mmCIF file of C-alpha atoms and ligand atoms in Angstrom:
data_model
loop_
_atom_site.group_PDB
_atom_site.id
_atom_site.type_symbol
_atom_site.label_atom_id
_atom_site.label_comp_id
_atom_site.label_asym_id
_atom_site.label_seq_id
_atom_site.Cartn_x
_atom_site.Cartn_y
_atom_site.Cartn_z
ATOM 1 C CA UNK A 846 -7.626 -5.434 -8.388
ATOM 2 C CA UNK A 847 -8.972 -1.951 -7.662
ATOM 3 C CA UNK A 848 -9.855 -1.276 -4.001
ATOM 4 C CA UNK A 849 -13.702 -0.968 -3.921
ATOM 5 C CA UNK A 850 -13.396 1.388 -0.934
ATOM 6 C CA UNK A 851 -11.780 3.919 -3.221
ATOM 7 C CA UNK A 852 -14.644 3.829 -5.755
ATOM 8 C CA UNK A 853 -16.034 7.173 -4.573
ATOM 9 C CA UNK A 854 -12.600 8.629 -4.670
ATOM 10 C CA UNK A 855 -11.976 7.601 -8.243
ATOM 11 C CA UNK A 856 -15.529 8.493 -9.456
ATOM 12 C CA UNK A 857 -14.995 12.147 -8.452
ATOM 13 C CA UNK A 858 -11.645 12.555 -10.265
ATOM 14 C CA UNK A 859 -10.203 12.550 -13.809
ATOM 15 C CA UNK A 860 -6.635 11.382 -13.400
ATOM 16 C CA UNK A 861 -5.592 12.736 -16.787
ATOM 17 C CA UNK A 862 -6.236 16.272 -15.469
ATOM 18 C CA UNK A 863 -5.451 16.150 -11.712
ATOM 19 C CA UNK A 864 -1.997 15.506 -10.262
ATOM 20 C CA UNK A 865 -3.623 13.539 -7.413
ATOM 21 C CA UNK A 866 -2.652 9.829 -7.110
ATOM 22 C CA UNK A 867 -5.030 7.273 -8.579
ATOM 23 C CA UNK A 868 -4.012 5.000 -5.680
ATOM 24 C CA UNK A 869 -3.612 1.951 -7.861
ATOM 25 C CA UNK A 870 -0.383 0.747 -6.163
ATOM 26 C CA UNK A 871 -1.028 0.230 -2.489
ATOM 27 C CA UNK A 872 1.741 1.415 -0.195
ATOM 28 C CA UNK A 873 3.070 -1.175 2.152
ATOM 29 C CA UNK A 874 1.847 -0.745 5.734
ATOM 30 C CA UNK A 875 4.448 0.512 8.193
ATOM 31 C CA UNK A 876 5.010 -0.556 11.712
ATOM 32 C CA UNK A 877 2.499 2.100 12.864
ATOM 33 C CA UNK A 878 -0.423 3.471 10.887
ATOM 34 C CA UNK A 879 0.173 7.016 9.485
ATOM 35 C CA UNK A 880 -1.883 10.198 9.540
ATOM 36 C CA UNK A 881 -1.793 13.365 7.552
ATOM 37 C CA UNK A 882 -3.382 16.794 7.894
ATOM 38 C CA UNK A 883 -3.654 18.637 4.598
ATOM 39 C CA UNK A 884 -4.400 22.310 4.180
ATOM 40 C CA UNK A 885 -6.697 22.614 1.168
ATOM 41 C CA UNK A 886 -7.377 25.919 -0.526
ATOM 42 C CA UNK A 887 -10.496 24.877 -2.321
ATOM 43 C CA UNK A 888 -13.732 26.876 -2.745
ATOM 44 C CA UNK A 889 -13.459 27.151 1.065
ATOM 45 C CA UNK A 890 -10.085 26.966 2.822
ATOM 46 C CA UNK A 891 -10.207 23.928 5.026
ATOM 47 C CA UNK A 892 -8.009 21.193 6.500
ATOM 48 C CA UNK A 893 -8.350 17.476 5.735
ATOM 49 C CA UNK A 894 -7.659 15.046 8.572
ATOM 50 C CA UNK A 895 -6.853 11.577 7.393
ATOM 51 C CA UNK A 896 -6.097 8.359 9.348
ATOM 52 C CA UNK A 897 -4.590 5.225 7.795
ATOM 53 C CA UNK A 898 -7.045 2.370 8.499
ATOM 54 C CA UNK A 899 -6.679 -1.053 6.912
ATOM 55 C CA UNK A 900 -5.011 0.234 3.719
ATOM 56 C CA UNK A 901 -7.017 3.411 3.044
ATOM 57 C CA UNK A 902 -7.183 6.903 4.507
ATOM 58 C CA UNK A 903 -10.313 7.574 6.509
ATOM 59 C CA UNK A 904 -10.906 11.236 5.871
ATOM 60 C CA UNK A 905 -12.691 14.239 7.462
ATOM 61 C CA UNK A 906 -12.781 17.804 6.290
ATOM 62 C CA UNK A 907 -12.114 20.153 9.260
ATOM 63 C CA UNK A 908 -13.110 23.677 8.202
ATOM 64 C CA UNK A 909 -11.231 25.426 11.003
ATOM 65 C CA UNK A 910 -8.436 22.864 11.344
ATOM 66 C CA UNK A 911 -7.186 21.125 14.516
ATOM 67 C CA UNK A 912 -6.773 22.892 17.805
ATOM 68 C CA UNK A 913 -4.326 22.213 20.683
ATOM 69 C CA UNK A 914 -6.865 23.478 23.173
ATOM 70 C CA UNK A 915 -9.013 20.657 24.822
ATOM 71 C CA UNK A 916 -11.873 23.142 25.262
ATOM 72 C CA UNK A 917 -12.176 23.729 21.570
ATOM 73 C CA UNK A 918 -14.325 21.460 19.460
ATOM 74 C CA UNK A 919 -13.736 21.529 15.735
ATOM 75 C CA UNK A 920 -16.325 20.365 13.254
ATOM 76 C CA UNK A 921 -15.150 17.376 11.198
ATOM 77 C CA UNK A 922 -17.204 16.399 8.154
ATOM 78 C CA UNK A 923 -16.584 12.771 6.827
ATOM 79 C CA UNK A 924 -15.400 12.647 3.216
ATOM 80 C CA UNK A 925 -14.557 9.740 0.968
ATOM 81 C CA UNK A 926 -11.745 7.297 1.700
ATOM 82 C CA UNK A 927 -8.478 8.374 0.021
ATOM 83 C CA UNK A 928 -5.596 6.102 -1.173
ATOM 84 C CA UNK A 929 -2.544 5.845 1.059
ATOM 85 C CA UNK A 930 -0.493 7.516 -1.610
ATOM 86 C CA UNK A 931 -2.423 10.666 -0.726
ATOM 87 C CA UNK A 932 -0.367 10.917 2.427
ATOM 88 C CA UNK A 933 2.318 12.870 0.573
ATOM 89 C CA UNK A 934 0.254 14.588 -2.013
ATOM 90 C CA UNK A 935 1.023 18.290 -2.236
ATOM 91 C CA UNK A 936 0.348 20.456 -5.297
ATOM 92 C CA UNK A 937 -2.373 22.131 -7.133
ATOM 93 C CA UNK A 938 -5.556 20.535 -8.476
ATOM 94 C CA UNK A 939 -6.416 22.442 -11.700
ATOM 95 C CA UNK A 940 -9.527 24.656 -12.054
ATOM 96 C CA UNK A 941 -12.532 22.620 -13.184
ATOM 97 C CA UNK A 942 -11.470 19.491 -11.308
ATOM 98 C CA UNK A 943 -12.991 18.102 -8.102
ATOM 99 C CA UNK A 944 -11.424 19.889 -5.145
ATOM 100 C CA UNK A 945 -9.699 22.430 -7.403
ATOM 101 C CA UNK A 946 -7.105 24.358 -5.449
ATOM 102 C CA UNK A 947 -3.746 24.053 -3.751
ATOM 103 C CA UNK A 948 -3.088 21.269 -1.235
ATOM 104 C CA UNK A 949 -0.324 21.433 1.417
ATOM 105 C CA UNK A 950 0.921 18.590 3.652
ATOM 106 C CA UNK A 951 0.459 20.611 6.844
ATOM 107 C CA UNK A 952 1.330 17.696 9.235
ATOM 108 C CA UNK A 953 2.368 14.046 8.723
ATOM 109 C CA UNK A 954 3.221 11.341 11.206
ATOM 110 C CA UNK A 955 2.158 8.135 12.816
ATOM 111 C CA UNK A 956 -0.544 7.388 15.316
ATOM 112 C CA UNK A 957 -1.739 4.807 17.779
ATOM 113 C CA UNK A 958 -5.429 3.803 18.056
ATOM 114 C CA UNK A 959 -6.300 3.675 21.724
ATOM 115 C CA UNK A 960 -10.112 3.701 21.886
ATOM 116 C CA UNK A 961 -11.504 1.748 24.874
ATOM 117 C CA UNK A 962 -15.002 0.719 25.754
ATOM 118 C CA UNK A 963 -15.817 -0.262 29.350
ATOM 119 C CA UNK A 964 -12.091 -0.362 29.989
ATOM 120 C CA UNK A 965 -11.284 -2.747 27.130
ATOM 121 C CA UNK A 966 -9.527 -1.794 23.873
ATOM 122 C CA UNK A 967 -11.814 -2.051 20.826
ATOM 123 C CA UNK A 968 -10.848 -2.196 17.050
ATOM 124 C CA UNK A 969 -10.843 0.841 14.836
ATOM 125 C CA UNK A 970 -13.828 -0.652 12.854
ATOM 126 C CA UNK A 971 -15.749 -0.826 16.197
ATOM 127 C CA UNK A 972 -14.707 2.680 17.249
ATOM 128 C CA UNK A 973 -15.741 4.166 13.853
ATOM 129 C CA UNK A 974 -19.109 2.398 14.101
ATOM 130 C CA UNK A 975 -19.575 3.559 17.673
ATOM 131 C CA UNK A 976 -18.711 7.162 16.691
ATOM 132 C CA UNK A 977 -15.899 7.675 19.151
ATOM 133 C CA UNK A 978 -12.272 7.305 17.951
ATOM 134 C CA UNK A 979 -9.389 8.056 20.328
ATOM 135 C CA UNK A 980 -5.848 8.357 18.837
ATOM 136 C CA UNK A 981 -2.392 9.337 20.034
ATOM 137 C CA UNK A 982 -0.665 11.382 17.289
ATOM 138 C CA UNK A 983 3.047 11.662 16.801
ATOM 139 C CA UNK A 984 3.250 14.233 14.027
ATOM 140 C CA UNK A 985 5.610 17.123 13.498
ATOM 141 C CA UNK A 986 3.008 19.613 14.636
ATOM 142 C CA UNK A 987 0.202 17.699 16.320
ATOM 143 C CA UNK A 988 1.181 15.444 19.227
ATOM 144 C CA UNK A 989 -0.672 13.507 21.922
ATOM 145 C CA UNK A 990 -4.326 12.537 22.263
ATOM 146 C CA UNK A 991 -7.114 13.534 19.918
ATOM 147 C CA UNK A 992 -10.709 12.360 19.835
ATOM 148 C CA UNK A 993 -13.102 12.174 16.879
ATOM 149 C CA UNK A 994 -16.657 12.096 18.284
ATOM 150 C CA UNK A 995 -19.788 11.549 16.284
ATOM 151 C CA UNK A 996 -22.610 13.771 17.530
ATOM 152 C CA UNK A 997 -26.167 14.539 16.716
ATOM 153 C CA UNK A 998 -26.288 17.577 18.910
ATOM 154 C CA UNK A 999 -24.628 20.164 16.684
ATOM 155 C CA UNK A 1000 -25.917 23.708 16.698
ATOM 156 C CA UNK A 1001 -28.849 23.812 14.288
ATOM 157 C CA UNK A 1002 -29.712 20.290 15.103
ATOM 158 C CA UNK A 1003 -27.354 18.733 12.506
ATOM 159 C CA UNK A 1004 -25.112 15.729 12.903
ATOM 160 C CA UNK A 1005 -21.406 15.472 12.339
ATOM 161 C CA UNK A 1006 -18.101 14.693 14.021
ATOM 162 C CA UNK A 1007 -16.037 16.832 16.388
ATOM 163 C CA UNK A 1008 -12.230 16.810 16.545
ATOM 164 C CA UNK A 1009 -11.109 17.520 20.047
ATOM 165 C CA UNK A 1010 -7.666 17.631 21.682
ATOM 166 C CA UNK A 1011 -7.336 15.455 24.846
ATOM 167 C CA UNK A 1012 -6.267 17.193 28.022
ATOM 168 C CA UNK A 1013 -2.747 15.810 28.258
ATOM 169 C CA UNK A 1014 0.747 17.268 28.552
ATOM 170 C CA UNK A 1015 0.804 18.056 24.780
ATOM 171 C CA UNK A 1016 -2.312 20.258 25.130
ATOM 172 C CA UNK A 1017 -1.721 24.025 24.752
ATOM 173 C CA UNK A 1018 -4.637 26.416 25.203
ATOM 174 C CA UNK A 1019 -2.467 29.476 24.480
ATOM 175 C CA UNK A 1020 -1.497 28.638 20.904
ATOM 176 C CA UNK A 1021 -3.633 28.719 17.823
ATOM 177 C CA UNK A 1022 -1.549 26.225 15.844
ATOM 178 C CA UNK A 1023 -3.200 26.904 12.522
ATOM 179 C CA UNK A 1024 -1.964 30.507 12.809
ATOM 180 C CA UNK A 1025 1.524 29.780 14.183
ATOM 181 C CA UNK A 1026 2.231 26.834 11.823
ATOM 182 C CA UNK A 1027 1.719 27.839 8.238
ATOM 183 C CA UNK A 1028 4.256 25.803 6.293
ATOM 184 C CA UNK A 1029 4.406 22.359 4.730
ATOM 185 C CA UNK A 1030 6.158 19.652 6.708
ATOM 186 C CA UNK A 1031 7.199 18.119 3.419
ATOM 187 C CA UNK A 1032 8.654 21.096 1.532
ATOM 188 C CA UNK A 1033 8.701 23.961 3.980
ATOM 189 C CA UNK A 1034 6.587 25.961 1.587
ATOM 190 C CA UNK A 1035 3.650 28.241 2.316
ATOM 191 C CA UNK A 1036 0.339 27.750 0.530
ATOM 192 C CA UNK A 1037 1.231 30.662 -1.785
ATOM 193 C CA UNK A 1038 4.635 29.214 -2.691
ATOM 194 C CA UNK A 1039 3.024 25.820 -3.503
ATOM 195 C CA UNK A 1040 0.387 27.601 -5.584
ATOM 196 C CA UNK A 1041 3.109 29.430 -7.503
ATOM 197 C CA UNK A 1042 5.017 26.206 -8.027
ATOM 198 C CA UNK A 1043 8.073 27.552 -6.239
HETATM 199 MN MN1 MN B 2210 -10.217 18.911 0.988
#
C-alpha cells in the first residue's frame, strides 16, 4: 500500500531514470528517530534538512546550510516529504530529472523531539502545526539543540521557516561548519568525488 504522504515525492520523479529510492519498502523505525542533512548540488547548491517523523522524512531546503552559531538564522524552505530510505541516498540525479545534480550525505544521526508548550511536552504533529519545533541532534557533525521556527516576518515580508542553533554547550560561534566540514559522513567523499563516481 503506497504511502499517500509520499505522493508528491513520487509525482516529481521517474524512478526508471533517477537512482533515488522510490520508498516502497518502509524502513523499520529505530529506537530513536533519525535525521539527515544532505548537500545537494542542484541548480542552486543547498542543504536539505530532514527529520524522521511517523515513517516519513519531513524536509526543508536550507540554502546556506546549518550554522553552529545561535545568533545565525538560516532560511529553511519546506519541501515534500521523502521516504525513510532517502536517509542514506548519495549519488547523482541525472540531468533532465527533478533535482538533477549530486547529493551527499553531509550528516546523519538520531534526534530527540523536545518541544514544550507552557512547560509541557507536545507531540511533533502539534509542534509542526504550531510552527515551532525543538530537537536535540546527535549527528556526526551537528550536535545539541536546534529549533525550526515558522515566521511571517522574513525580510521582504515573506514567510518561511528558520533553522537556528540553540545556545548550549554544543554551540560554536567561531566555526562555519559548512566550510570546515565538506565530506560525506557515509563515504568520506567530497561532492566532486561523488559527482565523478569515485
Ligand atoms: Mn534538495
